Coordinates of C-alpha atoms in Angstrom, one line a residue:
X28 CA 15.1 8.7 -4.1
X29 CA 14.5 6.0 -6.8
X30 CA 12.0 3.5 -7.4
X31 CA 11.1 0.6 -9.9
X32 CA 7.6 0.3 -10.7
X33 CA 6.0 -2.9 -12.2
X34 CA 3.1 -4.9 -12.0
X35 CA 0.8 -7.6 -13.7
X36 CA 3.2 -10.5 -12.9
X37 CA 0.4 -12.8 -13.9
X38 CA 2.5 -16.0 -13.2
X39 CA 1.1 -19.3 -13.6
X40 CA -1.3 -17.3 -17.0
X41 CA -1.2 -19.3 -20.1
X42 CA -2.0 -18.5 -23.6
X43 CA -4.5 -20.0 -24.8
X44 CA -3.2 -23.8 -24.4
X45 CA 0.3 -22.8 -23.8
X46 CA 2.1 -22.8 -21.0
X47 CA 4.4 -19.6 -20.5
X48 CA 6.4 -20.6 -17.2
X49 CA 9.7 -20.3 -18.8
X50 CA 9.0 -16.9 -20.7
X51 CA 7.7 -15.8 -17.3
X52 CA 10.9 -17.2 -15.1
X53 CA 13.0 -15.4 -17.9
X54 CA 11.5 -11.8 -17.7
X55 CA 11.2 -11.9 -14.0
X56 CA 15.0 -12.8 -14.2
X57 CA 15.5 -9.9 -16.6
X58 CA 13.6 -7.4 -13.5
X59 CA 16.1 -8.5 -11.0
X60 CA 19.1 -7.9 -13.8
X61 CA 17.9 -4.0 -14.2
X62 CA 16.9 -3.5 -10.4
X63 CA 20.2 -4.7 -9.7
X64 CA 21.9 -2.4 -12.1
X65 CA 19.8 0.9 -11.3
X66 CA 19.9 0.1 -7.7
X67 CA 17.0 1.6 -6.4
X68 CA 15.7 2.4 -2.8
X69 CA 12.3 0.6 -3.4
X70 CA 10.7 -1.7 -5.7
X71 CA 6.7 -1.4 -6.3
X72 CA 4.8 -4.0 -7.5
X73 CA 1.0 -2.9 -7.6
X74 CA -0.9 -6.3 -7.9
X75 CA -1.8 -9.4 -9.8
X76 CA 1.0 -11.0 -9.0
X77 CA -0.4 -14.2 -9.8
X78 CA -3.3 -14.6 -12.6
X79 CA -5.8 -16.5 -10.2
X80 CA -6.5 -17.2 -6.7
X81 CA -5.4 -20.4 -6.5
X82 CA -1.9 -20.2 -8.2
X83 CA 0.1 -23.8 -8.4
X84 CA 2.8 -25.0 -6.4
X85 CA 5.5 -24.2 -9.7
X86 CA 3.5 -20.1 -9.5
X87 CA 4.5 -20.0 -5.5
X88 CA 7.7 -21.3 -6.0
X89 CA 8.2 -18.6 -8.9
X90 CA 7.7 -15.9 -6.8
X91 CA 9.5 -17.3 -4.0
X92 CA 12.7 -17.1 -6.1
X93 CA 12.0 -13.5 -7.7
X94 CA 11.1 -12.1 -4.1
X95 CA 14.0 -13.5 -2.9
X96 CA 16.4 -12.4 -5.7
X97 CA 14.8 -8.7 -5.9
X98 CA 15.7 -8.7 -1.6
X99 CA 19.3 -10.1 -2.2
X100 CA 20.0 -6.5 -4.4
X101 CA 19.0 -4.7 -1.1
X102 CA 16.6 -2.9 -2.4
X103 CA 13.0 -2.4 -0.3
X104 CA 10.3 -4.4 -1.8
X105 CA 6.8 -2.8 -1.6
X106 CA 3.9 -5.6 -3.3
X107 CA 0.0 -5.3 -3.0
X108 CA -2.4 -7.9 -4.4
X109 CA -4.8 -7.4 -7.0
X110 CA -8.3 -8.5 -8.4
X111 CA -6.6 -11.7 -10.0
X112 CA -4.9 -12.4 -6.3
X113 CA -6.1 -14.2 -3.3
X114 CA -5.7 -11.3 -0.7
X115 CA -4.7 -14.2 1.6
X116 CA -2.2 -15.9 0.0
X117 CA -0.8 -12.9 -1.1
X118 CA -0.2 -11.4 2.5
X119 CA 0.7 -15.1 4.0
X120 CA 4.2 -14.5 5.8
X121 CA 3.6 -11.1 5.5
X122 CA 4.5 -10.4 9.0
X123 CA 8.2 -12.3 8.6
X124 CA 8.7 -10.7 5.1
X125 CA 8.8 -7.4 6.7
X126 CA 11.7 -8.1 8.3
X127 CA 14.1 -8.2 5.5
X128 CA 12.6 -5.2 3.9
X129 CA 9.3 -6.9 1.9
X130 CA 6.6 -5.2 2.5
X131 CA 3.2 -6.8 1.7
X132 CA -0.4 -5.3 2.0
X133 CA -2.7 -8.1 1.0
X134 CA -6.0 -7.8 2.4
X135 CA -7.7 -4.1 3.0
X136 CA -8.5 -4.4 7.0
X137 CA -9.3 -0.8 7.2
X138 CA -6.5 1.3 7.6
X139 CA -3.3 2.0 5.6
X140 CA -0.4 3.0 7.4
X141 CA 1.9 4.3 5.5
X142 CA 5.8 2.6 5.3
X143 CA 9.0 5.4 5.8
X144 CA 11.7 4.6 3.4
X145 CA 15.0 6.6 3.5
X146 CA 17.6 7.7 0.8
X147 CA 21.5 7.9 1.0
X148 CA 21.1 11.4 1.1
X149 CA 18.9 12.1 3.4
X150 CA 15.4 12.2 1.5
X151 CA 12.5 10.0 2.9
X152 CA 8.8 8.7 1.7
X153 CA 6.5 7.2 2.9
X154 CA 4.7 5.0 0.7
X155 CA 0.7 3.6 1.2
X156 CA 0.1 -0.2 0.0
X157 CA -3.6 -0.3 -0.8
X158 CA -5.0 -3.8 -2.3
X159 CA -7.5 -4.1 -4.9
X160 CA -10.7 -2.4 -3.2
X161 CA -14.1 -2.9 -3.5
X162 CA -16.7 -0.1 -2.5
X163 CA -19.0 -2.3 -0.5
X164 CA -15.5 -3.5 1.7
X165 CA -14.8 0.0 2.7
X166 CA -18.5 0.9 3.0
X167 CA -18.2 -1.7 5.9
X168 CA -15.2 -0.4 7.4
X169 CA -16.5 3.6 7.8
X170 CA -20.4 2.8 7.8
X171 CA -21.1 6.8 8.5
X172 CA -19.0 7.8 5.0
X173 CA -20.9 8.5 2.2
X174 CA -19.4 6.0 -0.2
X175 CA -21.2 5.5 -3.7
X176 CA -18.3 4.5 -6.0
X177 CA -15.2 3.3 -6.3
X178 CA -13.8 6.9 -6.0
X179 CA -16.0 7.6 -2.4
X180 CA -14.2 4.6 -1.4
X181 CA -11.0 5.1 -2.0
X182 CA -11.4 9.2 -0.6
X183 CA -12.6 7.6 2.7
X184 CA -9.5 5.1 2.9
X185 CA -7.0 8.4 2.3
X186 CA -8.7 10.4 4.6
X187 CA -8.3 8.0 7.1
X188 CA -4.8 7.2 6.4
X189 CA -3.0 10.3 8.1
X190 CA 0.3 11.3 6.6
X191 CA 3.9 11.8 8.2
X192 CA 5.0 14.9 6.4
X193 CA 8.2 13.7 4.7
X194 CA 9.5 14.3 1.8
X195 CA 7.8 12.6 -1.1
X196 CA 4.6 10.8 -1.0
X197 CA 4.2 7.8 -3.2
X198 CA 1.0 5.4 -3.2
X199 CA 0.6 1.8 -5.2
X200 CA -2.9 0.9 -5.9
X201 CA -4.7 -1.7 -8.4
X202 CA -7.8 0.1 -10.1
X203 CA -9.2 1.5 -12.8
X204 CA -8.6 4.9 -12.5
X205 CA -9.8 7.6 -15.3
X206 CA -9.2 11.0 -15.6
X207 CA -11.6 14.1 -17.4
X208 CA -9.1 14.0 -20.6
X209 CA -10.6 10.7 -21.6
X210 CA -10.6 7.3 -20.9
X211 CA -6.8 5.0 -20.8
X212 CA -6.2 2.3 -23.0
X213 CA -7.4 -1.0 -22.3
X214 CA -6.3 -4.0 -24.3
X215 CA -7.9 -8.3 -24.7
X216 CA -5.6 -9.5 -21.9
X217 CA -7.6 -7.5 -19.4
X218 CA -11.2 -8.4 -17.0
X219 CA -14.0 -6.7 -19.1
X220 CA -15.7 -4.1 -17.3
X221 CA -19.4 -3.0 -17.6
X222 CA -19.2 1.2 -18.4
X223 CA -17.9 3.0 -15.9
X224 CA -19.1 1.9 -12.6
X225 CA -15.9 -0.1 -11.4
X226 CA -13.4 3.2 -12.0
X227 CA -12.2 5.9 -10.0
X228 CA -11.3 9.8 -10.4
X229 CA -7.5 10.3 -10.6
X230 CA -8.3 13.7 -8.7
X231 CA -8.4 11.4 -5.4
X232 CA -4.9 11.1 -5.9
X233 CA -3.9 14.6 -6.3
X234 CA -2.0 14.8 -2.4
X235 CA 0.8 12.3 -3.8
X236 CA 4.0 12.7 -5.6
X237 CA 3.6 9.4 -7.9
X238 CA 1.1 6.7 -7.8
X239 CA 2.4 3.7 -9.1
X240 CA -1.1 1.6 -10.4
X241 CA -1.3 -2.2 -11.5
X242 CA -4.4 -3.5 -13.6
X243 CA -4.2 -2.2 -17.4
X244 CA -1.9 -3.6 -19.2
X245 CA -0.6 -0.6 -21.6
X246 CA 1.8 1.5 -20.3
X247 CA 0.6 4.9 -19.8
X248 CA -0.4 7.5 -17.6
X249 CA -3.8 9.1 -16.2
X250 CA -4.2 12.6 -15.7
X251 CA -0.7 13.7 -15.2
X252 CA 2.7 12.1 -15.8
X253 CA 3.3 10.8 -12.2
X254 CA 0.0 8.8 -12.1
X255 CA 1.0 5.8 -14.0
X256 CA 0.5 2.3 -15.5
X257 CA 3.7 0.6 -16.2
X258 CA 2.2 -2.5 -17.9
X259 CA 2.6 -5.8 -18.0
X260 CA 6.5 -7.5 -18.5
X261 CA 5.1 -9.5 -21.4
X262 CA 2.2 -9.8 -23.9
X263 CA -1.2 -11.6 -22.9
X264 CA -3.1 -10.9 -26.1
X265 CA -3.0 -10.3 -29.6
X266 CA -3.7 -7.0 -29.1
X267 CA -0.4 -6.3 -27.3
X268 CA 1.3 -7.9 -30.1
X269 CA 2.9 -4.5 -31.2
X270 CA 3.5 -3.2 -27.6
X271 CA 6.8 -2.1 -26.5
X272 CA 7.3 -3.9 -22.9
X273 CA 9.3 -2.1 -20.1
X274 CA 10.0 -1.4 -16.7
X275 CA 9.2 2.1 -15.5
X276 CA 12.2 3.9 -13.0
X277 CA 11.3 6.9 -11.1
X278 CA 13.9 9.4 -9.9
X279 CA 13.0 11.8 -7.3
X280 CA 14.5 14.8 -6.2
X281 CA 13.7 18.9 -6.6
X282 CA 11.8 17.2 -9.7
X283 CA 10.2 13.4 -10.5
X284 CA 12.1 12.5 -13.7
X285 CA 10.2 9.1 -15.4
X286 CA 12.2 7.0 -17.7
X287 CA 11.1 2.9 -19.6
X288 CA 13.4 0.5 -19.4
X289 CA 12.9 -2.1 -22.3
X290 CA 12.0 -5.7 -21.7
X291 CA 13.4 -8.4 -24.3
X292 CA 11.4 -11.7 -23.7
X293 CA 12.4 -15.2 -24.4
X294 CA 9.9 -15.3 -27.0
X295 CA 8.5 -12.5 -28.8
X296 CA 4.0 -12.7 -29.6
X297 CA 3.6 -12.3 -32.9
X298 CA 1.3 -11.8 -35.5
X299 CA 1.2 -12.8 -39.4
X300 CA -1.1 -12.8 -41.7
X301 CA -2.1 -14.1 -45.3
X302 CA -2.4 -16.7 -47.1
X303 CA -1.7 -20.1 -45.5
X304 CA 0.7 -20.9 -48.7
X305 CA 2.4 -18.0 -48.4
X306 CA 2.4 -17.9 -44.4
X307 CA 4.1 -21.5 -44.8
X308 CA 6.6 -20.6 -47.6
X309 CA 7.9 -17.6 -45.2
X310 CA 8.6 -19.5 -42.4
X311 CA 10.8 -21.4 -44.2
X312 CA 13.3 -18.3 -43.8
X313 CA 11.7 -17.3 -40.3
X314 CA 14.7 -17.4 -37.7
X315 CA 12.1 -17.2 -34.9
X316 CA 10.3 -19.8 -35.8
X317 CA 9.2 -21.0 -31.8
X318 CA 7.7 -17.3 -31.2
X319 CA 4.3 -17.2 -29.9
X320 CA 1.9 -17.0 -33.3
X321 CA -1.1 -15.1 -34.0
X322 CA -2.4 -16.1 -37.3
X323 CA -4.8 -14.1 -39.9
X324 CA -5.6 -15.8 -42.6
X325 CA -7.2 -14.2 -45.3
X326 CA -9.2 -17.4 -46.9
X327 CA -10.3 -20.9 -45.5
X328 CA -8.2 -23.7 -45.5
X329 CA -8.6 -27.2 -44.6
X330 CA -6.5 -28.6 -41.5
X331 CA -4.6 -25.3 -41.2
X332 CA -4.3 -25.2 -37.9
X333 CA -2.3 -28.9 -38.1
X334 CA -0.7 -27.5 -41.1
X335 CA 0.1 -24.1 -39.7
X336 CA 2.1 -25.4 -36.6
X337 CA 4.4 -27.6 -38.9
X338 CA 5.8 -24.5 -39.5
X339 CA 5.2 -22.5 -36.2
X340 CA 4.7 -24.9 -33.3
X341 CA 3.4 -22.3 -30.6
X342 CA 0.7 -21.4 -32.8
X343 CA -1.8 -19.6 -30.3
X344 CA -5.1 -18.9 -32.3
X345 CA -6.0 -19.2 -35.9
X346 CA -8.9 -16.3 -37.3
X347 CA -10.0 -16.2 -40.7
X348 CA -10.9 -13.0 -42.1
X349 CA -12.4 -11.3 -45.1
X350 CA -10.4 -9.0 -47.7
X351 CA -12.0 -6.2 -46.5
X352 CA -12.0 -7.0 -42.7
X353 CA -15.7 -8.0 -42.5
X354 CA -14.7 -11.6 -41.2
X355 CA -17.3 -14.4 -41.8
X356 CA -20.6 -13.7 -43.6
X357 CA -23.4 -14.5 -41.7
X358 CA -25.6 -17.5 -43.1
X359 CA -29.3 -17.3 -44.0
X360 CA -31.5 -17.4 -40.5
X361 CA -33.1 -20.4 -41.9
X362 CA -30.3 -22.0 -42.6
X363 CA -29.1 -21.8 -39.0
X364 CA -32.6 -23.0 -37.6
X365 CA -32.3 -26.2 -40.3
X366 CA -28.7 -26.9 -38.3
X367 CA -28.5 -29.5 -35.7
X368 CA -27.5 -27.2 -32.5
X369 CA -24.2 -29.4 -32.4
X370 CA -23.0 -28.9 -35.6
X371 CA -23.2 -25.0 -35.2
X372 CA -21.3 -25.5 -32.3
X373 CA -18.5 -27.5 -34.2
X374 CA -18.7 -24.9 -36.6
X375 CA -18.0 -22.3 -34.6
X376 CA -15.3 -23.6 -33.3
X377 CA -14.1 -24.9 -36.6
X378 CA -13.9 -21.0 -37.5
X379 CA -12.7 -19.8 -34.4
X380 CA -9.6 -22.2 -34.1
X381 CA -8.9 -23.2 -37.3
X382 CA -9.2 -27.2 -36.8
X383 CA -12.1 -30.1 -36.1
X384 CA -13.0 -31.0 -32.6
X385 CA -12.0 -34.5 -31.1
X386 CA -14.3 -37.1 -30.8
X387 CA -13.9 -36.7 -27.0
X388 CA -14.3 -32.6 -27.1
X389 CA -17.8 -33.9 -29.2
X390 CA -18.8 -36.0 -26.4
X391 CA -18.2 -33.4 -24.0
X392 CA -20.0 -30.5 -25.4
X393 CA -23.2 -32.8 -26.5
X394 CA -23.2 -34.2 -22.1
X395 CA -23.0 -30.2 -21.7
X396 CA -25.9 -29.3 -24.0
X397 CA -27.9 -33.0 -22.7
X398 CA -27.7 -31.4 -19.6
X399 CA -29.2 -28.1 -20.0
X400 CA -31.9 -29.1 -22.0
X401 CA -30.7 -28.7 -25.6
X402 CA -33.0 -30.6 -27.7
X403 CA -31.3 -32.1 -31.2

């Protein structure tokens, strides 16, 4: 039995201005390519398919076309929605999809019955979809279970969710899931979370074979090697600028054998950093010059952010930062009550992106602050 695990589509996410729809169409292209070529029985794909609830007609239409090339390899296609998804336009069609093997759990409605999949040689699984949950949804559905936290819920769903016995048991979820050997790694491109309260206890997994989870972006596992994160199929952030991308195959048999498969984008996220001379005079020699460009530069300069995509054109964010990785100095306290309250904003934002604001972006933030009762 084989499966390919990804997740974090995010289609229809830009950075920060930029659209990404063909860097997105080209790795989704590159999925099909390795399903294709390791031919497996069933394809998971554990949620946040699209990066907001009301994806556009061109996000739709993208996963139209990779749903429909992953079913024309023949292989089963197994997809849940996540916290970025609408649960309802996620499981539209859901019923017709089934029919030529996609399988779609978009909204939780109380029970998860698991799907029987079966191997040329005679092996079966049966897998559970279960959607993004929240504790206060389940709390509905089983008002006499003692449900606290995220991990209460998700016990009661299981518990309720009888088994058929075969041979593997395989579940693909979207949560935060933590384990007692320490917390996984996060990274920018993910929804900040306040402590602890929105993750669960691996533990509640312990009854299956692999659980294939969607929602941090790192690959990694939790817990043990069959409980695992396969990442997102490109970077969101500058913090993933030195991440390795893949798709994760699963191979099961007497043993679960776990194996990355890399993923080569269209256009690699960078970072580079020094001077703005010296970034400048580099480029000049840079063959990858329309990469997506995270820029440290380690003094101010005037216009660099104009200056700075002369040379790299998809430049994505500009931060100025101190020899010693202080950043800024903070001014005087005085000196910031003595500022007009729009020129700290410009300033901010002069710092943060490396360029002025517009004369329209002026008028909009003064309406903004006119309207909730900033006095100048």
């Amino acid at each position: 039995m084989k499966f390919v695990h990804i997740s974090d589509l995010h289609i229809g996410k830009r950075l920060s201005e930029f659209p990404i729809v063909d860097d997105q169409r080209y790795i989704l292209e590159r999925i099909v390519d390795i399903v294709r070529e390791e031919s497996p029985d069933g394809v998971l794909i554990a949620g946040d398919v699209y990066d907001n609830t009301t994806p556009s007609s061109e996000s739709v239409q993208i996963l139209d076309d990779f749903l429909t090339a992953l079913s024309d390899t023949g292989s089963k296609i197994f997809m849940i929605s996540g916290n970025h998804d609408s649960p309802e336009k996620i499981g539209y069609g859901s019923a017709l999809f089934r029919r030529n093997g996609i399988h779609i759990a978009g909204r939780f409605d109380g029970s998860i019955s698991p799907i029987r999949i079966d191997d040329k040689d005679g092996r079966s699984a049966e897998v559970f979809l279960i959607p993004f949950i929240r504790p206060f949804v389940v709390k509905r559905r089983f008002p006499d279970a003692d449900i606290k936290d995220y991990t209460d819920a998700m016990r009661a769903i299981l518990e309720n969710s009888p088994s058929m016995g075969l041979d593997f048991k395989v579940a693909v979820a979207h949560q935060f899931v933590t384990s007692s050997h320490g917390d996984p790694s996060t990274c920018e491109s993910e929804d900040p979370r306040i402590g602890d309260v929105d993750s669960m206890d691996v533990s509640v997994f312990d009854s299956f074979d692999y659980v294939a989870l969607g929602h941090l972006h790192t690959p990694q596992h939790v817990g043990r090697e069959t409980v695992r994160y396969c990442g997102t199929p490109l970077k969101y952030s500058a913090s993933e600028v030195s991440m390795d991308k893949t798709v994760t195959v699963i191979e099961m048999d007497d043993e679960i054998r776990i194996r990355e498969v890399p993923l080569v984008p269209l256009r690699d996220v960078r970072k580079v950093k020094g001077r703005l001379e010296d970034i400048i005079d580099a480029a000049k020699s840079e063959p990858n010059r329309d990469d997506l460009i995270y820029v440290e530069l380690t003094e101010e300069t005037v216009n660099a952010m104009e200056r700075i995509r002369q040379v790299y054109p998809n430049t994505l964010h500009i931060k100025v930062i101190r020899p010693d990785n202080s950043g800024y100095a903070l001014p005087d306290i005085d000196d910031i009550r003595a500022l007009d309250p729009m020129e700290v904003f410009e300033e901010m934002y002069k710092r943060s992106r490396g360029e002025e604001m517009t004369d329209e972006q002026r008028r909009i933030v003064r309406g903004m602050m006119e309207d909730s009762g900033v006095r100048f």
